[in-house]
Amino acid sequence: MASISAARKILMGVLLCLMLSLISWKDGEGNMTHSRYFVDSEAGDDHQDGRSPGTAWQSLTKVNSTVFQPGDHILFKAGSIWTGELKPQGSGIAGKPIVINRYGEGDKPLIQGAGAPSAVSLYNQEYWEIGHLELTNTGPTATSYRRGVSIIGEDYEASNKGTLDEVSTLHHIRLHDLYIHDVNGEDRKDGLGSAGILIAVLITDPQDKASPSADAVHERTTFDQIVIENNVIERVERSGIATWSDWKNRELLHDQNGCADCERAPWTPLTNVVIRGNKLTHIGGDGIVPHMTDRALVESNTLKGFNMTSTGYNAGMWTWNGDHTLYQFNEVSEGYSTRDGMAFDFDHASDGIIYQYNYSHDNDGGTLLFCSDGSGGKVTNGIFRYNISQNDKYQIFTICGASNVYNMQVYNNVFYIGPDLDTHPLVSQGGAVQVTLHNNIFFNLGSGHYTGKASWTYDSNLYYGNHIPSMSTIPDPNRLTSDPLFIEPGAAADIHDLSGYKLRIGSPAIGSGINMPTEGMNDLFGDKIVSSNLGAYGGLGEAAKDQADNE
């Protein structure tokens, strides 16, 4: 009798736990969620309730027809495969996002867009977290726009329509741990362009988009709190990761033309955008482009191979019509062709962009572009510091033809050019842009030459190796031309292997630099800056490699 009673208690306990699991559960942070929905492409059945692995749904159609509630979790079975577009409905709220993830052991759940506009898409939705899926989107041709993930906002919150004094904001989109690959789409660079991941705010009426009429006032919309992290993106056309907004007009963009559309589609940037820890390979056009953002953070990403299939001009990581983007700890390599093809770019209508602690190498188009178009798109207050370029090709800097680029500072960088390369360290092409170069080291073992530029200011840089420029060519009053005594230059394998660019004890570059605004900063190697050096190292000198081996 006692054994029957014990068995009954155990059974009741199991049933109670099962009932609770169907009603609610806690996420990894201990927050109570609403409901879990399971989706299994093989053993599922859309006529079931979807609330447990044993009663899972089967199709994307069932998921797409459901309006999910704050805190809900949509869990796709590992190893399952679906074809089509995932377009779930509903929005979360602060503290209770709707979550898409996986369950079970095995490969990431695969969604094959098969030529759909996107493999996963949200429209005017907020508070979503999407992770641990595999996404492809290959159509029969590349003549339509196509994405892995698209998050679109447009005329959000109709109550604000008719006035541009208020901004309707969509909040909290997190895309993480996705594997996005083999997306073929048309070579188009705007809010409808193809991409691995696209976050965009649109004004979709073609006539309004170009120049919204006064009697067709759309609803001013933007995104806040976008996090794109730890994704792998491969073989994607056209852009790897991109943001965009049709609410883009401002004086900085139009510059000398005047801004006729500023009152009808005023610049409304995406805010609190973080793009971190992503690995991108073989990207058709641009790599990472947080356009129309303010204070975006782009850090610890790896981009290998870009501009691979596009017929246009593409760079690795850059901002168009956006302000104060911080790019740091990124590695950019193997940009293809000199239709741009460089790692980084100060581009049209940008203000206060900073590149620091980045590593570029083996890019056909070189390292850095300064670009405006003369009649519009002024570029101001850019900083390029504590970066290392190794064996970038063509020329270190490329300059567009216009002159409306102001107050650009390039300091404490290292530009290493190995033997057999014809990379030009300094050039004279382009417009009269205002650039100052301080405390940089040009280590040139190749055949490329230096050319001075009248609108540039050179002071306290080191020029070593072949074709050292004369003072008449590069008027640098405090230049050095002796060996900087790097530990092991030219030997870096990746961004985690840059110690060869530290300076040896006794280097002439130690203490020879102009004092720059580096208070509270570390050098490229993460150490406190204690000396005004040339290059990206801020210490007092390191033992040479052979000395260190003997100690």
Coordinates of C-alpha atoms in Angstrom, one line a residue:
M1 CA 0.0 0.0 0.0
A2 CA 2.9 2.3 0.9
S3 CA 4.6 1.6 -2.4
I4 CA 1.4 2.5 -4.4
S5 CA 1.0 5.8 -2.5
A6 CA 4.7 6.6 -3.2
A7 CA 4.3 5.9 -6.9
R8 CA 1.1 8.0 -7.0
K9 CA 3.0 10.9 -5.4
I10 CA 5.8 10.6 -8.0
L11 CA 3.3 10.5 -10.8
M12 CA 1.4 13.5 -9.5
G13 CA 4.7 15.4 -9.2
V14 CA 5.7 14.6 -12.8
L15 CA 2.2 15.7 -14.0
L16 CA 2.5 18.9 -12.1
C17 CA 6.0 19.7 -13.5
L18 CA 4.7 19.0 -17.0
M19 CA 1.7 21.3 -16.5
L20 CA 4.0 24.1 -15.3
S21 CA 6.3 23.6 -18.2
L22 CA 3.4 24.0 -20.6
I23 CA 2.2 27.2 -18.9
S24 CA 5.5 29.1 -18.2
W25 CA 9.2 28.7 -17.7
K26 CA 12.2 30.8 -16.7
D27 CA 14.9 31.9 -19.1
G28 CA 18.6 31.7 -18.4
E29 CA 18.4 35.0 -16.4
G30 CA 15.6 33.8 -14.2
N31 CA 12.9 35.9 -15.8
M32 CA 9.4 34.4 -16.1
T33 CA 8.2 34.0 -19.7
H34 CA 4.7 33.5 -21.1
S35 CA 4.6 30.4 -23.3
R36 CA 6.9 28.0 -25.2
Y37 CA 6.0 26.9 -28.7
F38 CA 7.9 24.0 -30.3
V39 CA 8.3 23.4 -34.0
D40 CA 9.5 20.2 -35.5
S41 CA 9.7 19.8 -39.3
E42 CA 9.5 16.0 -39.3
A43 CA 7.4 14.8 -36.3
G44 CA 5.4 18.0 -35.7
D45 CA 1.7 18.5 -36.5
D46 CA 0.0 21.9 -37.0
H47 CA -3.2 20.6 -35.5
Q48 CA -1.5 20.1 -32.1
D49 CA -1.0 22.9 -29.6
G50 CA 2.7 23.3 -30.0
R51 CA 3.3 23.6 -26.3
S52 CA 5.7 20.6 -25.8
P53 CA 8.2 18.7 -27.9
G54 CA 5.6 15.9 -28.1
T55 CA 2.9 18.2 -29.5
A56 CA 5.1 20.4 -31.7
W57 CA 3.9 22.3 -34.7
Q58 CA 5.4 21.4 -38.0
S59 CA 5.3 24.3 -40.5
L60 CA 6.4 27.9 -40.9
T61 CA 2.8 28.7 -42.0
K62 CA 1.6 27.8 -38.6
V63 CA 4.2 30.0 -36.9
N64 CA 3.6 32.9 -39.3
S65 CA -0.2 32.8 -38.6
T66 CA 0.3 33.1 -34.8
V67 CA 0.4 36.4 -32.9
F68 CA 2.9 35.9 -30.2
Q69 CA 2.8 37.6 -26.8
P70 CA 5.5 39.3 -24.7
G71 CA 7.8 36.7 -23.2
D72 CA 6.8 33.9 -25.6
H73 CA 9.5 31.5 -26.9
I74 CA 9.4 29.9 -30.3
L75 CA 11.8 27.0 -30.3
F76 CA 12.8 25.1 -33.5
K77 CA 14.1 21.6 -33.3
A78 CA 17.8 21.1 -33.9
G79 CA 18.4 19.3 -37.2
S80 CA 15.1 20.2 -38.7
I81 CA 14.8 21.9 -42.1
W82 CA 12.1 24.3 -43.4
T83 CA 11.7 26.0 -46.8
G84 CA 10.1 29.5 -47.0
E85 CA 10.1 32.7 -45.1
L86 CA 9.7 32.9 -41.3
K87 CA 7.5 35.9 -40.6
P88 CA 6.1 35.6 -37.0
Q89 CA 3.7 38.2 -35.7
G90 CA 3.5 40.2 -32.4
S91 CA 5.8 42.2 -30.3
G92 CA 7.4 41.9 -26.9
I93 CA 7.7 44.6 -24.2
A94 CA 10.5 45.9 -22.1
G95 CA 11.9 43.0 -20.0
K96 CA 9.8 40.4 -21.9
P97 CA 11.1 40.1 -25.5
I98 CA 9.8 37.4 -27.8
V99 CA 12.5 34.8 -28.3
I100 CA 13.3 32.6 -31.2
N101 CA 15.8 29.8 -30.5
R102 CA 16.3 26.1 -30.8
Y103 CA 15.8 23.0 -28.7
G104 CA 17.3 19.6 -28.7
E105 CA 20.8 18.4 -29.8
G106 CA 22.3 18.5 -33.3
D107 CA 22.8 21.1 -36.1
K108 CA 21.1 24.4 -35.9
P109 CA 17.6 24.5 -37.3
L110 CA 17.8 25.4 -41.0
I111 CA 15.4 27.8 -42.7
Q112 CA 15.9 27.9 -46.5
G113 CA 14.5 31.1 -47.9
A114 CA 14.7 29.6 -51.4
G115 CA 14.5 33.0 -53.1
A116 CA 12.0 34.7 -50.8
P117 CA 12.6 38.3 -49.9
S118 CA 14.1 37.1 -46.6
A119 CA 14.6 33.9 -44.7
V120 CA 13.5 35.6 -41.5
S121 CA 11.7 38.9 -41.4
L122 CA 10.0 41.3 -38.9
Y123 CA 7.9 44.3 -39.9
N124 CA 7.0 47.1 -37.4
Q125 CA 7.8 44.8 -34.5
E126 CA 9.9 45.3 -31.4
Y127 CA 11.4 43.5 -28.5
W128 CA 12.6 40.3 -30.3
E129 CA 15.6 38.1 -29.8
I130 CA 16.5 35.7 -32.6
G131 CA 19.4 33.2 -32.3
H132 CA 20.8 29.8 -33.0
L133 CA 19.3 29.3 -36.5
E134 CA 21.0 28.5 -39.8
L135 CA 19.6 30.6 -42.7
T136 CA 20.1 30.4 -46.5
N137 CA 18.3 32.3 -49.3
T138 CA 19.3 31.3 -52.8
G139 CA 17.1 31.9 -55.7
P140 CA 17.4 30.9 -59.3
T141 CA 18.9 34.3 -60.2
A142 CA 20.4 37.2 -58.3
T143 CA 18.1 39.8 -59.9
S144 CA 15.8 40.3 -56.9
Y145 CA 16.6 41.7 -53.5
R146 CA 17.2 38.9 -51.0
R147 CA 18.3 38.8 -47.3
G148 CA 19.0 36.3 -44.6
V149 CA 17.3 38.5 -42.0
S150 CA 15.4 41.7 -42.6
I151 CA 14.0 43.9 -39.8
I152 CA 11.9 46.7 -41.3
G153 CA 10.1 49.7 -39.8
E154 CA 7.7 51.9 -41.7
D155 CA 5.1 54.4 -40.5
Y156 CA 5.0 52.9 -37.0
E157 CA 2.4 54.1 -34.5
A158 CA -0.3 55.8 -36.7
S159 CA -1.2 58.2 -33.9
N160 CA 1.8 60.3 -34.8
K161 CA 1.1 60.4 -38.5
G162 CA 0.7 63.9 -39.9
T163 CA 3.4 65.5 -37.8
L164 CA 7.1 65.3 -37.9
D165 CA 7.6 66.7 -34.5
E166 CA 7.5 63.3 -32.9
V167 CA 9.5 60.2 -33.6
S168 CA 8.0 56.7 -33.3
T169 CA 10.6 54.3 -32.1
L170 CA 10.8 50.5 -32.4
H171 CA 12.9 49.0 -29.6
H172 CA 15.2 46.1 -28.8
I173 CA 16.1 43.8 -31.7
R174 CA 18.9 41.2 -30.9
L175 CA 20.2 38.9 -33.6
H176 CA 22.8 36.5 -32.3
D177 CA 24.6 33.2 -33.0
L178 CA 23.0 32.9 -36.5
Y179 CA 24.7 31.1 -39.3
I180 CA 23.7 33.0 -42.5
H181 CA 25.2 31.8 -45.8
D182 CA 24.6 31.6 -49.5
V183 CA 22.3 34.5 -50.1
N184 CA 22.2 35.7 -53.7
G185 CA 20.6 39.0 -54.5
E186 CA 20.7 42.0 -56.7
D187 CA 23.6 44.5 -56.5
R188 CA 21.7 47.3 -55.0
K189 CA 22.9 49.7 -52.3
D190 CA 19.9 51.2 -50.3
G191 CA 17.2 50.2 -47.9
L192 CA 15.9 47.5 -50.3
G193 CA 19.3 46.0 -51.0
S194 CA 20.3 42.4 -50.5
A195 CA 22.2 41.5 -47.3
G196 CA 23.0 38.9 -44.8
I197 CA 21.3 41.1 -42.1
L198 CA 19.5 44.3 -42.9
I199 CA 17.8 46.7 -40.4
A200 CA 15.9 49.4 -42.3
V201 CA 13.4 52.2 -41.9
L202 CA 11.5 52.8 -45.2
I203 CA 9.4 55.4 -46.9
T204 CA 8.1 52.9 -49.5
D205 CA 6.1 55.1 -51.9
P206 CA 8.7 55.6 -54.7
Q207 CA 7.7 59.2 -55.3
D208 CA 7.7 60.1 -51.6
K209 CA 10.9 58.3 -51.1
A210 CA 12.8 60.6 -53.5
S211 CA 11.1 63.8 -52.4
P212 CA 8.0 63.4 -50.1
S213 CA 5.4 65.9 -51.0
A214 CA 4.0 68.3 -48.4
D215 CA 0.6 66.6 -48.4
A216 CA 2.0 63.1 -48.1
V217 CA 3.5 63.3 -44.6
H218 CA 4.7 59.9 -43.5
E219 CA 5.3 58.8 -39.9
R220 CA 8.8 59.5 -38.7
T221 CA 10.2 56.2 -37.5
T222 CA 13.4 54.7 -36.2
F223 CA 14.9 51.9 -34.2
D224 CA 16.7 51.9 -30.8
Q225 CA 18.7 49.2 -29.1
I226 CA 19.8 47.0 -32.0
V227 CA 22.4 44.3 -31.1
I228 CA 23.9 42.1 -33.8
E229 CA 26.4 39.8 -32.3
N230 CA 28.3 36.5 -32.7
N231 CA 26.9 35.6 -36.1
V232 CA 28.7 33.9 -38.9
I233 CA 27.9 35.3 -42.4
E234 CA 29.3 33.7 -45.5
R235 CA 28.8 34.0 -49.3
V236 CA 26.3 36.8 -49.1
E237 CA 25.3 39.4 -51.7
R238 CA 25.4 42.4 -51.5
S239 CA 26.1 43.7 -48.0
G240 CA 27.1 41.6 -45.0
I241 CA 25.5 43.6 -42.2
A242 CA 23.7 46.9 -43.0
T243 CA 21.4 49.5 -41.5
W244 CA 19.5 52.1 -43.4
S245 CA 16.8 54.8 -43.1
D246 CA 14.9 56.7 -45.7
W247 CA 14.6 59.4 -43.1
K248 CA 18.0 60.7 -44.1
N249 CA 17.9 64.4 -45.2
R250 CA 20.0 67.0 -43.4
E251 CA 22.3 69.9 -44.2
L252 CA 25.4 67.7 -43.8
L253 CA 24.3 65.4 -46.5
H254 CA 23.3 68.1 -49.0
D255 CA 26.0 70.6 -48.0
Q256 CA 26.3 73.2 -50.7
N257 CA 23.0 72.2 -52.4
G258 CA 20.7 73.1 -49.5
C259 CA 18.3 70.7 -48.0
A260 CA 14.9 71.0 -49.7
D261 CA 13.7 67.7 -48.2
C262 CA 14.9 68.3 -44.6
E263 CA 11.4 69.3 -43.4
R264 CA 9.7 66.4 -45.2
A265 CA 12.1 63.5 -44.5
P266 CA 14.4 64.8 -41.7
W267 CA 17.5 62.8 -40.6
T268 CA 16.3 60.4 -37.9
P269 CA 19.2 58.0 -37.0
L270 CA 19.0 54.6 -35.6
T271 CA 20.4 54.7 -32.0
N272 CA 22.2 52.3 -29.6
V273 CA 23.3 50.0 -32.5
V274 CA 25.9 47.4 -31.5
I275 CA 27.6 45.1 -34.0
R276 CA 29.9 42.9 -32.2
G277 CA 31.8 39.6 -32.5
N278 CA 30.6 38.7 -36.0
K279 CA 32.6 36.7 -38.6
L280 CA 32.0 37.6 -42.2
T281 CA 33.6 35.8 -45.2
H282 CA 33.2 36.3 -49.0
I283 CA 30.8 39.2 -49.0
G284 CA 29.7 40.4 -52.4
G285 CA 29.8 44.1 -51.6
D286 CA 30.2 46.1 -48.4
G287 CA 31.1 44.3 -45.2
I288 CA 29.6 46.1 -42.2
V289 CA 27.8 49.5 -42.9
P290 CA 25.8 51.1 -40.1
H291 CA 24.4 53.9 -42.2
M292 CA 22.1 56.6 -40.7
T293 CA 23.1 55.8 -37.1
D294 CA 24.3 57.9 -34.2
R295 CA 26.9 56.5 -31.9
A296 CA 26.9 53.0 -33.2
L297 CA 29.5 50.6 -31.8
V298 CA 31.2 48.2 -34.2
E299 CA 33.8 46.0 -32.4
S300 CA 35.6 42.7 -32.5
N301 CA 34.3 41.7 -35.9
T302 CA 36.3 39.7 -38.5
L303 CA 35.7 40.4 -42.2
K304 CA 37.7 38.4 -44.7
G305 CA 36.9 38.9 -48.4
F306 CA 34.5 41.7 -49.5
N307 CA 33.6 43.4 -52.8
M308 CA 33.8 39.9 -54.2
T309 CA 31.0 40.0 -56.7
S310 CA 29.6 43.6 -56.9
T311 CA 30.2 45.8 -59.9
G312 CA 30.0 48.9 -57.7
Y313 CA 32.3 50.5 -55.2
N314 CA 32.5 48.8 -51.8
A315 CA 34.7 49.1 -48.7
G316 CA 35.0 46.9 -45.6
M317 CA 33.6 48.8 -42.7
W318 CA 32.2 52.4 -43.0
T319 CA 29.4 54.7 -42.3
W320 CA 27.4 56.9 -44.7
N321 CA 25.3 59.8 -43.4
G322 CA 25.9 58.8 -39.8
D323 CA 27.7 60.3 -36.8
H324 CA 30.1 59.1 -34.1
T325 CA 30.4 55.5 -35.1
L326 CA 33.2 53.8 -33.1
Y327 CA 35.0 51.0 -34.9
Q328 CA 37.5 49.1 -32.7
F329 CA 39.2 45.7 -32.5
N330 CA 38.1 44.7 -36.0
E331 CA 40.1 42.7 -38.5
V332 CA 39.5 43.5 -42.2
S333 CA 41.3 41.6 -45.0
E334 CA 41.2 40.5 -48.6
G335 CA 39.1 43.3 -50.0
Y336 CA 38.8 42.6 -53.8
S337 CA 39.6 45.1 -56.6
T338 CA 40.4 48.9 -56.4
R339 CA 36.8 49.8 -57.0
D340 CA 37.3 51.0 -53.4
G341 CA 38.3 47.7 -51.9
M342 CA 39.9 49.3 -48.9
A343 CA 39.3 48.3 -45.3
F344 CA 37.9 51.6 -43.9
D345 CA 36.3 54.8 -45.2
F346 CA 35.4 58.2 -44.0
D347 CA 32.4 58.8 -46.3
H348 CA 29.7 61.3 -47.2
A349 CA 27.8 63.2 -44.5
S350 CA 29.6 61.7 -41.6
D351 CA 30.8 63.5 -38.4
G352 CA 32.9 62.2 -35.6
I353 CA 33.7 58.7 -36.9
I354 CA 36.5 57.0 -35.0
Y355 CA 38.6 54.0 -36.1
Q356 CA 40.9 52.7 -33.3
Y357 CA 42.6 49.4 -32.5
N358 CA 41.8 47.8 -35.8
Y359 CA 43.9 45.6 -38.0
S360 CA 43.8 45.6 -41.8
H361 CA 45.8 43.5 -44.2
D362 CA 46.0 42.3 -47.8
N363 CA 43.3 44.5 -49.1
D364 CA 43.5 45.3 -52.8
G365 CA 42.2 48.8 -52.4
G366 CA 44.5 49.8 -49.5
T367 CA 43.7 50.9 -46.0
L368 CA 41.6 54.1 -45.7
L369 CA 39.4 56.3 -48.0
F370 CA 38.6 59.9 -47.5
C371 CA 35.5 60.6 -49.7
S372 CA 32.9 63.3 -50.3
D373 CA 31.3 64.4 -53.6
G374 CA 31.9 68.1 -53.5
S375 CA 28.4 69.4 -53.8
G376 CA 27.1 67.4 -50.9
G377 CA 28.1 65.0 -48.2
K378 CA 30.5 66.9 -46.1
V379 CA 32.8 64.8 -43.9
T380 CA 34.1 66.2 -40.6
N381 CA 36.0 65.4 -37.4
G382 CA 37.2 61.9 -38.2
I383 CA 39.9 60.1 -36.1
F384 CA 42.0 57.2 -37.3
R385 CA 44.4 56.1 -34.4
Y386 CA 46.2 53.1 -33.0
N387 CA 45.5 50.9 -36.0
I388 CA 47.9 48.6 -37.9
S389 CA 48.0 48.0 -41.6
Q390 CA 50.0 45.1 -42.9
N391 CA 50.6 44.5 -46.6
D392 CA 47.6 46.4 -47.8
K393 CA 47.9 47.1 -51.6
Y394 CA 47.4 49.9 -54.1
Q395 CA 47.9 52.8 -51.7
I396 CA 47.5 53.3 -48.0
F397 CA 45.2 56.3 -48.4
T398 CA 42.7 57.0 -51.3
I399 CA 41.2 60.5 -51.7
C400 CA 38.1 61.4 -53.7
G401 CA 38.0 64.5 -55.8
A402 CA 36.0 66.8 -53.6
S403 CA 37.5 69.1 -51.0
N404 CA 34.7 69.3 -48.3
V405 CA 36.5 66.9 -45.9
Y406 CA 37.6 68.8 -42.7
N407 CA 39.5 68.1 -39.5
M408 CA 40.6 64.5 -40.1
Q409 CA 43.3 63.3 -37.7
V410 CA 45.5 60.3 -38.4
Y411 CA 47.9 59.5 -35.6
N412 CA 49.8 56.7 -33.9
N413 CA 49.2 54.1 -36.6
V414 CA 51.6 51.6 -38.2
F415 CA 51.6 51.1 -42.0
Y416 CA 53.8 48.1 -42.9
I417 CA 54.5 47.4 -46.6
G418 CA 56.3 44.2 -47.3
P419 CA 58.8 43.3 -50.1
D420 CA 57.4 42.8 -53.6
L421 CA 54.5 45.2 -53.0
D422 CA 54.0 48.4 -55.0
T423 CA 51.8 50.1 -52.4
H424 CA 52.1 53.8 -52.3
P425 CA 52.3 55.1 -48.7
L426 CA 51.3 58.7 -49.4
V427 CA 49.6 60.2 -52.4
S428 CA 48.5 63.5 -53.8
Q429 CA 45.3 62.6 -55.7
G430 CA 41.9 64.0 -55.0
G431 CA 40.6 67.3 -53.5
A432 CA 42.0 69.6 -51.0
V433 CA 40.9 67.6 -48.0
Q434 CA 42.1 68.6 -44.5
V435 CA 44.1 65.8 -42.9
T436 CA 46.8 65.9 -40.2
L437 CA 49.3 63.0 -39.8
H438 CA 51.1 62.8 -36.5
N439 CA 53.1 60.0 -34.8
N440 CA 52.6 57.4 -37.6
I441 CA 55.2 54.9 -38.7
F442 CA 55.5 54.1 -42.4
F443 CA 57.7 50.9 -42.8
N444 CA 58.1 50.5 -46.6
L445 CA 60.0 47.6 -47.9
G446 CA 58.2 47.7 -51.3
S447 CA 58.6 49.8 -54.4
G448 CA 55.9 52.3 -53.8
H449 CA 56.7 56.0 -53.5
Y450 CA 55.6 59.0 -51.4
T451 CA 53.8 62.0 -52.8
G452 CA 53.0 65.1 -50.7
K453 CA 49.6 66.9 -50.6
A454 CA 49.4 70.6 -50.0
S455 CA 46.3 70.4 -47.9
W456 CA 47.7 67.8 -45.5
T457 CA 49.8 68.5 -42.4
Y458 CA 52.7 66.1 -41.6
D459 CA 54.5 66.3 -38.3
S460 CA 56.5 63.8 -36.3
N461 CA 56.1 60.7 -38.4
L462 CA 58.7 58.0 -39.1
Y463 CA 59.5 57.0 -42.7
Y464 CA 61.7 53.9 -42.9
G465 CA 62.8 51.5 -45.7
N466 CA 62.7 52.2 -49.4
H467 CA 62.1 55.5 -51.1
I468 CA 62.3 57.7 -48.0
P469 CA 60.7 61.0 -49.0
S470 CA 62.6 64.2 -49.0
M471 CA 61.6 67.2 -47.0
S472 CA 60.5 68.9 -50.1
T473 CA 58.2 66.0 -50.9
I474 CA 56.8 65.4 -47.4
P475 CA 57.3 68.6 -45.4
D476 CA 57.5 66.9 -42.0
P477 CA 59.5 69.2 -39.6
N478 CA 60.1 66.5 -37.0
R479 CA 60.3 63.4 -39.0
L480 CA 62.5 60.4 -38.3
T481 CA 63.9 58.0 -40.9
S482 CA 65.8 55.4 -38.8
D483 CA 64.7 51.8 -38.1
P484 CA 61.9 52.0 -35.5
L485 CA 63.1 48.7 -34.1
F486 CA 59.9 46.7 -34.0
I487 CA 60.0 43.3 -32.3
E488 CA 59.0 41.4 -35.5
P489 CA 57.2 43.5 -38.2
G490 CA 55.3 41.8 -41.0
A491 CA 54.7 38.6 -39.1
A492 CA 51.2 39.0 -37.8
A493 CA 48.8 36.1 -38.5
D494 CA 45.7 37.8 -37.2
I495 CA 44.5 40.6 -34.9
H496 CA 45.5 38.5 -31.9
D497 CA 49.1 38.3 -33.1
L498 CA 50.2 41.9 -33.4
S499 CA 52.9 41.9 -30.7
G500 CA 55.6 42.1 -33.4
Y501 CA 54.7 45.8 -33.8
K502 CA 55.7 46.6 -30.2
L503 CA 58.9 48.7 -30.0
R504 CA 62.1 47.4 -28.7
I505 CA 64.0 49.1 -25.9
G506 CA 66.0 51.9 -27.4
S507 CA 63.7 52.5 -30.3
P508 CA 64.0 56.0 -31.7
A509 CA 60.2 56.1 -31.9
I510 CA 59.8 56.0 -28.1
G511 CA 59.1 59.4 -26.6
S512 CA 59.4 61.1 -30.0
G513 CA 55.8 61.8 -30.7
I514 CA 53.5 64.8 -30.3
N515 CA 51.3 64.7 -27.2
M516 CA 47.9 63.6 -28.5
P517 CA 44.5 63.5 -26.6
T518 CA 45.0 60.0 -25.2
E519 CA 44.2 60.5 -21.6
G520 CA 42.5 57.4 -20.2
M521 CA 43.3 55.4 -23.4
N522 CA 45.2 52.2 -23.8
D523 CA 47.5 51.5 -26.7
L524 CA 46.6 48.9 -29.3
F525 CA 47.9 46.1 -27.1
G526 CA 45.6 47.0 -24.2
D527 CA 48.3 48.6 -22.0
K528 CA 48.2 52.1 -20.5
I529 CA 49.9 54.7 -22.6
V530 CA 52.8 56.0 -20.6
S531 CA 55.0 57.5 -23.4
S532 CA 54.4 59.8 -26.4
N533 CA 55.6 57.3 -29.0
L534 CA 55.3 56.9 -32.7
G535 CA 53.2 54.0 -33.8
A536 CA 50.5 52.0 -31.9
Y537 CA 52.6 51.0 -28.9
G538 CA 52.5 53.3 -25.9
G539 CA 55.1 51.7 -23.5
L540 CA 58.8 52.2 -22.7
G541 CA 60.1 49.4 -24.9
E542 CA 60.2 45.6 -25.0
A543 CA 63.1 43.2 -25.1
A544 CA 64.0 42.0 -28.6
K545 CA 62.7 38.6 -29.5
D546 CA 66.1 36.9 -29.3
Q547 CA 66.7 38.6 -25.9
A548 CA 63.4 37.4 -24.6
D549 CA 64.1 33.9 -25.7
N550 CA 67.4 33.8 -23.9
E551 CA 66.0 35.2 -20.6

